[in-house]
Short mmCIF file of C-alpha atoms and ligand atoms in Angstrom, two decimals:
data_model
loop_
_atom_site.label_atom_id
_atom_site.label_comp_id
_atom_site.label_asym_id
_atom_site.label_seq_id
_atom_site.Cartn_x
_atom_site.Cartn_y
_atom_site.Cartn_z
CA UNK O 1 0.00 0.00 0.00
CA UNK O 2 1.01 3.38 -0.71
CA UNK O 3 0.54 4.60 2.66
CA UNK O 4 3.10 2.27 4.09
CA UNK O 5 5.78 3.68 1.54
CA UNK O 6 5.63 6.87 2.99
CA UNK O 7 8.50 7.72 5.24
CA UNK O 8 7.10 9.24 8.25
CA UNK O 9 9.68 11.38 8.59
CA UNK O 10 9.03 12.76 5.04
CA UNK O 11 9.14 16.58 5.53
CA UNK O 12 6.57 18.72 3.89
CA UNK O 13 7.85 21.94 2.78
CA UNK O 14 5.01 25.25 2.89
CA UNK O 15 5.22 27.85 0.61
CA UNK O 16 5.12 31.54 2.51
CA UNK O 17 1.35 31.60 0.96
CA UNK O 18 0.58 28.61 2.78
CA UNK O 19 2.36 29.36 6.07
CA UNK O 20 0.52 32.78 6.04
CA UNK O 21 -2.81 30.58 6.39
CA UNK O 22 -1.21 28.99 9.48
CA UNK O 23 0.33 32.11 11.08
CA UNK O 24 -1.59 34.69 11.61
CA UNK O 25 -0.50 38.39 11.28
CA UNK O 26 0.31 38.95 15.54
CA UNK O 27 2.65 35.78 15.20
CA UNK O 28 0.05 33.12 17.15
CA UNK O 29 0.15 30.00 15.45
CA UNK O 30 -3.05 29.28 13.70
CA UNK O 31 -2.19 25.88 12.36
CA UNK O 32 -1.83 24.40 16.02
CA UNK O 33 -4.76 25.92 17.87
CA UNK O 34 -7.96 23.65 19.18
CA UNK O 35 -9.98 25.88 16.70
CA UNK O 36 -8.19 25.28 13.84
CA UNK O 37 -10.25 23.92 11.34
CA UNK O 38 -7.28 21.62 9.44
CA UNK O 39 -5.26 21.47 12.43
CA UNK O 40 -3.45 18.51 14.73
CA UNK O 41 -5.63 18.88 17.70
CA UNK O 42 -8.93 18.49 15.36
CA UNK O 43 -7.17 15.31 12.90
CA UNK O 44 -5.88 13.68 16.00
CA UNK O 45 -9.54 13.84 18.17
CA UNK O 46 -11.51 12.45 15.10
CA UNK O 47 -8.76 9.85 14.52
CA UNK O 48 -9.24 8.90 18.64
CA UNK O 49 -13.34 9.40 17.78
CA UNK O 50 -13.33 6.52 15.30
CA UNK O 51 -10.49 4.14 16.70
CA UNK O 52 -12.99 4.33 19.99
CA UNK O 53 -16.26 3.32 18.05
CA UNK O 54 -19.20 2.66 20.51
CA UNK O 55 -16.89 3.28 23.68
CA UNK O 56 -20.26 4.26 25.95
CA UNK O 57 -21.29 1.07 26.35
CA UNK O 58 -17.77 -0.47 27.31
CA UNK O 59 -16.79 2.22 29.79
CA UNK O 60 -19.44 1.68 31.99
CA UNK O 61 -18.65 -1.81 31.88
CA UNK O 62 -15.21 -1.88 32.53
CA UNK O 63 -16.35 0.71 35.37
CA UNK O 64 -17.40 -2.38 37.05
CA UNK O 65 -15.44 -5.51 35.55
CA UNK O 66 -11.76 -3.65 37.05
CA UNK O 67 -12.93 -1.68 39.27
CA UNK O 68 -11.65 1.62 37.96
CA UNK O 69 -14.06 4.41 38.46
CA UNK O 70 -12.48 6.60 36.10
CA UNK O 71 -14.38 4.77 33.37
CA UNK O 72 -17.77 6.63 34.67
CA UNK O 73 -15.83 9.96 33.14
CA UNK O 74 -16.23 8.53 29.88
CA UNK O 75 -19.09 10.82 29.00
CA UNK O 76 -17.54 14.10 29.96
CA UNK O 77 -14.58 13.12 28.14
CA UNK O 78 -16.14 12.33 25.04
CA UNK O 79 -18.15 15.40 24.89
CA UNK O 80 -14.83 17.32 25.26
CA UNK O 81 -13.74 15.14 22.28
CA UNK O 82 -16.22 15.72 20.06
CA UNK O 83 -15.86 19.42 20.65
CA UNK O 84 -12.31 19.07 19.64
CA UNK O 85 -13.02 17.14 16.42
CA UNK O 86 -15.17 19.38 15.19
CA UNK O 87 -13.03 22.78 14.55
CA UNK O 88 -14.88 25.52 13.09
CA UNK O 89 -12.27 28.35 12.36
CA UNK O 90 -10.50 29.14 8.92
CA UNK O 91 -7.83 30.61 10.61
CA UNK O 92 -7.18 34.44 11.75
CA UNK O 93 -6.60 35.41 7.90
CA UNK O 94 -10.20 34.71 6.80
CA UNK O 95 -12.17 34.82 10.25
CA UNK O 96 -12.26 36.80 13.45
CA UNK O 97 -10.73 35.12 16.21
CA UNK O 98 -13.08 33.55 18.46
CA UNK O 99 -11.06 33.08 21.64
CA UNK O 100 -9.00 36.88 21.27
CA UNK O 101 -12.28 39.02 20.96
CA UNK O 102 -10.38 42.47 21.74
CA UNK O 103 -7.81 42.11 19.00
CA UNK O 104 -6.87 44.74 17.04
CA UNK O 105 -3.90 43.20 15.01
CA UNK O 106 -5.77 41.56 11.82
CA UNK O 107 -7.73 45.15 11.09
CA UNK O 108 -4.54 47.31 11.61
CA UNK O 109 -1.92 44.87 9.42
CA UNK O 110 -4.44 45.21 6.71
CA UNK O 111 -4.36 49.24 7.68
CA UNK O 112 -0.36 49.01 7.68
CA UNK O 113 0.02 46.90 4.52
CA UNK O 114 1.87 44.20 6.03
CA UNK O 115 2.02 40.13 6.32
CA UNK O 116 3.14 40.00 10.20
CA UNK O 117 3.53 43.28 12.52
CA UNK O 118 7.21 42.83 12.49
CA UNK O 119 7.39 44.15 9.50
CA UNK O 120 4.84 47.53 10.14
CA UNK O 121 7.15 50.42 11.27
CA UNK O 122 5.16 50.91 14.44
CA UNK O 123 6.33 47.20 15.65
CA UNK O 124 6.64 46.83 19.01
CA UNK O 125 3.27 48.71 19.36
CA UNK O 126 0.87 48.90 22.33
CA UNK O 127 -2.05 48.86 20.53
CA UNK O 128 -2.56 44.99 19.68
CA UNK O 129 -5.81 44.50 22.30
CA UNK O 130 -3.96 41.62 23.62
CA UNK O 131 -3.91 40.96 27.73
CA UNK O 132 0.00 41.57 29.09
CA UNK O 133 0.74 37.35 28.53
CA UNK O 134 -0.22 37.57 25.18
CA UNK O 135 1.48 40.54 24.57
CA UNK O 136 4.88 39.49 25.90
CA UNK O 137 4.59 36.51 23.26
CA UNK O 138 3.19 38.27 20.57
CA UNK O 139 6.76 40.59 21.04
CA UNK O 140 8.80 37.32 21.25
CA UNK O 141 7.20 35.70 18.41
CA UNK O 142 7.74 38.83 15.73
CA UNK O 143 11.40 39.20 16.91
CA UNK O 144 12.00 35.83 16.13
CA UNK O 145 10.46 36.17 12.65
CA UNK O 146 12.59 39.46 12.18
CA UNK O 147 15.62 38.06 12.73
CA UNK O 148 15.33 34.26 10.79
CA UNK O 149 12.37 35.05 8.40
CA UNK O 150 8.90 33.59 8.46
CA UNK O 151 9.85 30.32 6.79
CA UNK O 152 12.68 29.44 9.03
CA UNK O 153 10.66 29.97 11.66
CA UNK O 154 8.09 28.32 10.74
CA UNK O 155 10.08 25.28 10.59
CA UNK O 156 11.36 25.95 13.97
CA UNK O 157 7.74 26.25 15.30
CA UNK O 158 5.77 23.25 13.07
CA UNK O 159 6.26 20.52 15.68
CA UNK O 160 5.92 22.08 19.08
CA UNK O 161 2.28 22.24 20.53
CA UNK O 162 0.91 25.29 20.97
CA UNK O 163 0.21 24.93 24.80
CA UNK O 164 3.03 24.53 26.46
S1 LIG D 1 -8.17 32.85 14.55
FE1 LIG D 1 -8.22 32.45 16.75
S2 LIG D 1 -9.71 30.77 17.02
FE2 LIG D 1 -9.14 30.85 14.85
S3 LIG D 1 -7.46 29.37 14.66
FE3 LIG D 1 -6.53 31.39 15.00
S4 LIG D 1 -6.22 31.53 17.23
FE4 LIG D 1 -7.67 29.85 16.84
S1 LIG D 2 0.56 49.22 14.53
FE1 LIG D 2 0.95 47.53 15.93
S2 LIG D 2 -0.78 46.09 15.64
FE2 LIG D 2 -0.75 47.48 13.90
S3 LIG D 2 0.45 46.39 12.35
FE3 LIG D 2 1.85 47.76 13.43
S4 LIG D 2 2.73 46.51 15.06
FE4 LIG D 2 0.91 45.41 14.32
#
């Protein structure tokens, strides 16, 4: 089968188009967030969603036949999992950001004629709408991208999680 002639390590090289989709214009990675709609965290819960089929039925067993009453949890866990494999968002590019309501980036690199604000002559600004957490990474992020470029550091980024 094809599949199984596919080196997993086979790297997939983005174009700065397609990177663009995944990063969005304060840095945050797009590509990696819960909301993403062709992202890890969505592929990976649907992929858990099937492999567990008709799991209801079994955890409540198993609740009983070992004992183990983390089994009863099963239903709060699989709402949270079909929440995940569902992803709604395109991505900061073509949507508004559900989770970062007060942003101000997306509107102002459009203003600005930029890709990413470390490229707008105003960069580092105060006037993002981020909280001071987000704003400390949203600094670090574009003065990484300044000083490797946006497909080097995209690279560097591809494989962490976003959480961490
Ligand atoms: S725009 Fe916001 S909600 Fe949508 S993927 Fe990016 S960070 Fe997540
Ligand atoms: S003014 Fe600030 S938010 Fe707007 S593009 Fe420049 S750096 Fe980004």
């Amino acid at each position: 089968m094809l599949k199984n002639l596919i080196s997993p390590k086979l790297k997939i090289y983005m174009n700065y188009e397609q990177i663009k989709k995944r990063i969005a214009p304060c840095g945050m990675y797009c590509g990696k967030c819960f909301s993403f709609n062709t992202g890890d965290i969505g592929e990976y819960a649907s992929k858990l969603q099937k492999a567990l089929g008709e799991f209801d039925i079994y955890a409540k067993r198993f609740s009983e036949l070992i004992d183990e009453p983390k089994f009863l949890k099963y239903p709060e866990f699989k709402e949270m999992l079909n929440y995940f494999a569902t992803p709604q968002c395109k991505g900061c590019r073509e949507e508004k950001c559900k989770l970062f309501k007060d942003c101000k980036v997306r509107g102002c690199t459009e203003k600005m004629n930029v890709d990413f604000c470390f490229e707008c002559r105003d960069f580092q600004c105060n006037d993002t709408g981020f909280d001071e957490h987000l704003q400390k990474r949203y600094v670090r992020i574009n003065e990484r991208m300044q000083e490797i470029g946006v497909e080097k550091y995209y690279e560097e980024i591809k494989d962490k999680p976003r959480y961490q």
